[in-house]
Amino acid sequence: GAVVSQHPSRVICKSGTSVKIECRSLDFQATTMFWYRQFPKQSLMLMATSNEGSKATYEQGVEKDKFLINHASLTLSTLTVTSAHPEDSSFYICSARTQGGNSPLHFGNGTRLTVT
Amino acid sequence: GNSVTQMEGPVTLSEEAFLTINCTYTATGYPSLFWYVQYPGEGLQLLLKATKADDKGSNKGFEATYRKETTSFHLEKGSVQVSDSAVYFCALSDGYNQGGKLIFGQGTELSVKP
């Protein structure tokens, strides 16, 4: 149980275009989803916390107008990278919580974004 | 603020060797502690967890004990296999004060040679 599906797994786009990444909880309802970014051989950097039906909470230094997050239902959150640039190339990972408090997060398999 | 520090990698071991990956943390309150594993090109998978002091998490031969007195949560395995080659992340979650966010260590790459 507790499967998180992330789509697409890989995407290549041209500079200036926008890319949408979907994160779905397949067998549970996720009131909270988190979006992380991972640079090569580095740890995960939390970008934002996505709450169903409300605005996302962004971490310091993350541009909310560039990384648009929508959590429209209890099973789906989307991250849209707007006007992508090569420096946005990275591995993006979403995660979802099954319960509140200190329960573990379940992660998607990540999306490798390459901006040319 | 809360933080997690792991031993630097890469760690290279021969098959059947004993593994220890050190993890220490700084936190207020009573965090839960986790180990996640990331195989190449994939997301993270929960390996084990412990929610209070002296708890031992275990899974697939891996173990870690929540030591409040030393603020540590070291990962151990008695006999590693080639298939254990991956990056291991120690993490903490202070659900009440941090909104349930996970704070990760920098990751430790493990390479097991046959």
Coordinates of C-alpha atoms in Angstrom, one line a residue:
Chain A
G1 CA 0.0 0.0 0.0
A2 CA 0.8 3.7 0.1
V3 CA 1.9 4.1 -3.5
V4 CA 2.8 7.5 -4.9
S5 CA 2.9 7.8 -8.7
Q6 CA 4.9 10.6 -10.3
H7 CA 4.6 11.4 -14.0
P8 CA 6.5 11.8 -16.3
S9 CA 9.6 10.1 -15.2
R10 CA 11.7 12.0 -17.7
V11 CA 11.1 15.1 -19.7
I12 CA 13.2 17.3 -22.0
C13 CA 12.0 20.7 -22.9
K14 CA 13.3 23.8 -24.5
S15 CA 14.2 27.0 -22.7
G16 CA 11.2 29.3 -22.1
T17 CA 8.6 26.5 -22.1
S18 CA 6.6 25.3 -19.2
V19 CA 6.5 21.7 -17.8
K20 CA 3.9 20.1 -15.6
I21 CA 4.8 17.2 -13.2
E22 CA 2.0 15.2 -11.6
C23 CA 2.1 13.5 -8.3
R24 CA -0.7 11.0 -7.4
S25 CA -1.4 9.0 -4.3
L26 CA -2.9 5.8 -5.8
D27 CA -4.4 4.0 -2.8
F28 CA -4.7 6.6 -0.1
Q29 CA -5.8 10.2 0.5
A30 CA -3.0 12.7 0.9
T31 CA -3.9 15.9 2.6
T32 CA -0.3 17.0 2.4
M33 CA 2.2 16.5 -0.3
F34 CA 5.8 17.8 -0.4
W35 CA 7.9 18.7 -3.4
Y36 CA 11.7 18.2 -3.3
R37 CA 14.5 19.0 -5.7
Q38 CA 17.7 17.0 -5.8
F39 CA 20.9 18.0 -7.5
P40 CA 23.4 15.4 -8.6
K41 CA 25.0 13.6 -5.6
Q42 CA 23.3 15.9 -3.1
S43 CA 20.5 15.6 -0.6
L44 CA 16.9 16.6 -1.2
M45 CA 16.0 20.2 -0.9
L46 CA 12.4 20.8 0.2
M47 CA 10.8 23.3 -2.2
A48 CA 7.2 23.5 -0.9
T49 CA 4.5 21.9 1.1
S50 CA 1.2 21.4 -0.8
N51 CA -2.0 21.2 1.1
E52 CA -5.2 20.1 -0.5
G53 CA -7.6 23.0 -1.2
S54 CA -5.2 25.8 -0.1
K55 CA -2.1 27.6 -1.3
A56 CA 1.2 25.9 -1.1
T57 CA 3.8 27.0 1.4
Y58 CA 7.1 27.6 -0.2
E59 CA 10.5 27.4 1.5
Q60 CA 12.8 30.4 1.6
G61 CA 14.5 31.1 -1.6
V62 CA 12.0 29.1 -3.8
E63 CA 10.3 31.3 -6.4
K64 CA 6.5 30.7 -6.1
D65 CA 5.8 32.3 -9.5
K66 CA 8.3 30.0 -11.2
F67 CA 7.3 26.8 -9.5
L68 CA 3.5 26.7 -9.5
I69 CA 2.0 24.1 -7.2
N70 CA -1.7 23.0 -7.3
H71 CA -3.2 20.5 -5.0
A72 CA -6.7 20.3 -6.3
S73 CA -7.7 17.0 -4.8
L74 CA -6.8 14.6 -2.1
T75 CA -4.9 12.4 -4.5
L76 CA -3.3 14.8 -6.9
S77 CA -0.7 17.6 -6.7
T78 CA 1.0 19.2 -9.7
L79 CA 4.2 21.2 -10.0
T80 CA 4.6 23.4 -13.0
V81 CA 8.0 24.8 -13.9
T82 CA 7.2 28.0 -15.8
S83 CA 9.5 29.5 -18.4
A84 CA 12.1 26.8 -17.7
H85 CA 15.8 27.6 -18.0
P86 CA 18.8 25.2 -18.1
E87 CA 19.5 25.9 -14.4
D88 CA 16.1 24.4 -13.6
S89 CA 17.4 21.0 -14.9
S90 CA 17.2 18.7 -11.9
F91 CA 15.5 15.7 -10.3
Y92 CA 12.2 16.6 -8.8
I93 CA 10.6 14.2 -6.3
C94 CA 7.2 14.4 -4.6
S95 CA 6.1 12.7 -1.5
A96 CA 2.8 12.3 0.4
R97 CA 1.8 11.7 3.9
T98 CA -0.8 9.1 4.8
Q99 CA -1.5 10.5 8.3
G100 CA -0.5 13.6 10.2
G101 CA 2.3 14.2 12.7
N102 CA 5.3 11.9 12.6
S103 CA 4.2 9.3 10.1
P104 CA 6.6 8.5 7.3
L105 CA 6.4 10.0 3.9
H106 CA 6.0 7.9 0.8
F107 CA 7.9 9.1 -2.3
G108 CA 7.3 9.0 -6.0
N109 CA 10.0 7.8 -8.3
G110 CA 11.0 11.3 -9.3
T111 CA 11.1 13.3 -12.6
R112 CA 14.3 14.0 -14.4
L113 CA 13.9 17.4 -16.0
T114 CA 16.3 18.5 -18.7
V115 CA 16.0 22.0 -20.1
T116 CA 17.9 22.6 -23.4
Chain B
G1 CA 17.1 24.7 13.9
N2 CA 16.7 21.0 13.3
S3 CA 19.4 19.3 11.3
V4 CA 20.8 15.9 10.4
T5 CA 24.5 15.0 9.8
Q6 CA 25.6 11.8 8.1
M7 CA 29.0 10.3 7.6
E8 CA 30.5 11.2 4.2
G9 CA 30.6 8.7 1.4
P10 CA 31.2 7.0 -0.7
V11 CA 31.5 3.9 1.4
T12 CA 32.9 0.9 -0.4
L13 CA 32.6 -2.6 1.0
S14 CA 33.0 -6.2 0.0
E15 CA 30.1 -8.5 -0.1
E16 CA 29.2 -9.9 3.4
A17 CA 31.1 -7.1 5.2
F18 CA 29.6 -5.3 8.2
L19 CA 28.0 -1.9 7.5
T20 CA 27.7 1.1 9.7
I21 CA 26.5 4.5 8.4
N22 CA 26.6 7.1 11.2
C23 CA 23.8 9.6 11.6
T24 CA 23.5 12.3 14.3
Y25 CA 20.8 14.9 14.7
T26 CA 19.9 18.1 16.3
A27 CA 16.3 18.7 17.2
T28 CA 14.0 20.3 19.6
G29 CA 11.1 18.3 21.0
Y30 CA 10.7 14.6 20.2
P31 CA 11.4 13.9 16.5
S32 CA 10.8 10.7 14.7
L33 CA 13.8 9.3 12.8
F34 CA 14.0 7.6 9.5
W35 CA 16.3 5.9 7.1
Y36 CA 15.5 6.1 3.4
V37 CA 17.2 4.4 0.5
Q38 CA 17.5 5.7 -3.1
Y39 CA 18.5 3.4 -5.9
P40 CA 19.9 4.9 -9.1
G41 CA 17.4 7.0 -11.0
E42 CA 14.6 6.3 -8.5
G43 CA 12.8 8.1 -5.7
L44 CA 13.3 7.3 -2.1
Q45 CA 12.0 4.3 -0.3
L46 CA 11.4 4.1 3.4
L47 CA 13.9 1.6 4.9
L48 CA 13.1 1.8 8.6
K49 CA 11.9 4.2 11.3
A50 CA 11.8 4.8 15.0
T51 CA 9.5 7.2 16.7
K52 CA 10.8 7.4 20.3
A53 CA 14.0 7.0 22.3
D54 CA 15.4 3.4 22.5
D55 CA 13.1 2.2 19.7
K56 CA 14.9 0.0 17.2
G57 CA 13.8 0.1 13.6
S58 CA 14.6 -2.9 11.4
N59 CA 13.9 -4.1 7.8
K60 CA 15.7 -6.3 5.3
G61 CA 18.6 -7.0 7.7
F62 CA 19.1 -3.3 8.4
E63 CA 18.8 -1.9 11.9
A64 CA 19.0 1.4 13.6
T65 CA 18.4 2.4 17.3
Y66 CA 17.1 5.8 18.4
R67 CA 19.7 7.0 20.9
K68 CA 18.5 10.2 22.6
E69 CA 21.5 10.4 24.9
T70 CA 23.9 10.6 22.0
T71 CA 21.4 12.0 19.5
S72 CA 22.2 9.3 17.0
F73 CA 20.5 6.9 14.7
H74 CA 23.3 4.8 13.1
L75 CA 22.4 2.4 10.4
E76 CA 23.8 -1.1 10.6
K77 CA 23.7 -4.3 8.6
G78 CA 25.6 -7.5 9.5
S79 CA 26.3 -8.7 6.0
V80 CA 25.8 -6.5 2.9
Q81 CA 25.0 -7.6 -0.6
V82 CA 25.8 -6.2 -3.9
S83 CA 22.1 -5.3 -4.2
D84 CA 22.4 -3.0 -1.2
S85 CA 24.4 -0.5 -3.3
A86 CA 22.5 2.7 -3.2
V87 CA 22.4 6.1 -1.5
Y88 CA 21.1 6.1 2.1
F89 CA 19.5 9.1 3.7
C90 CA 18.9 9.7 7.4
A91 CA 16.0 12.0 8.2
L92 CA 14.0 13.4 11.0
S93 CA 10.5 14.7 11.3
D94 CA 9.2 16.9 14.0
G95 CA 5.6 16.6 13.1
Y96 CA 4.3 19.1 15.6
N97 CA 6.7 21.9 15.2
Q98 CA 7.7 21.5 11.6
G99 CA 4.4 20.7 10.0
G100 CA 5.5 17.2 9.4
K101 CA 8.4 18.1 7.1
L102 CA 11.3 15.8 6.7
I103 CA 14.8 17.1 7.1
F104 CA 17.4 15.0 5.4
G105 CA 21.0 14.4 5.9
Q106 CA 23.3 14.8 2.9
G107 CA 23.1 11.1 2.0
T108 CA 25.8 8.4 2.0
E109 CA 26.6 6.4 -1.1
L110 CA 27.2 2.8 -0.5
S111 CA 29.0 0.6 -3.1
V112 CA 29.2 -3.1 -2.4
K113 CA 31.7 -5.1 -4.5
P114 CA 31.3 -8.9 -5.2

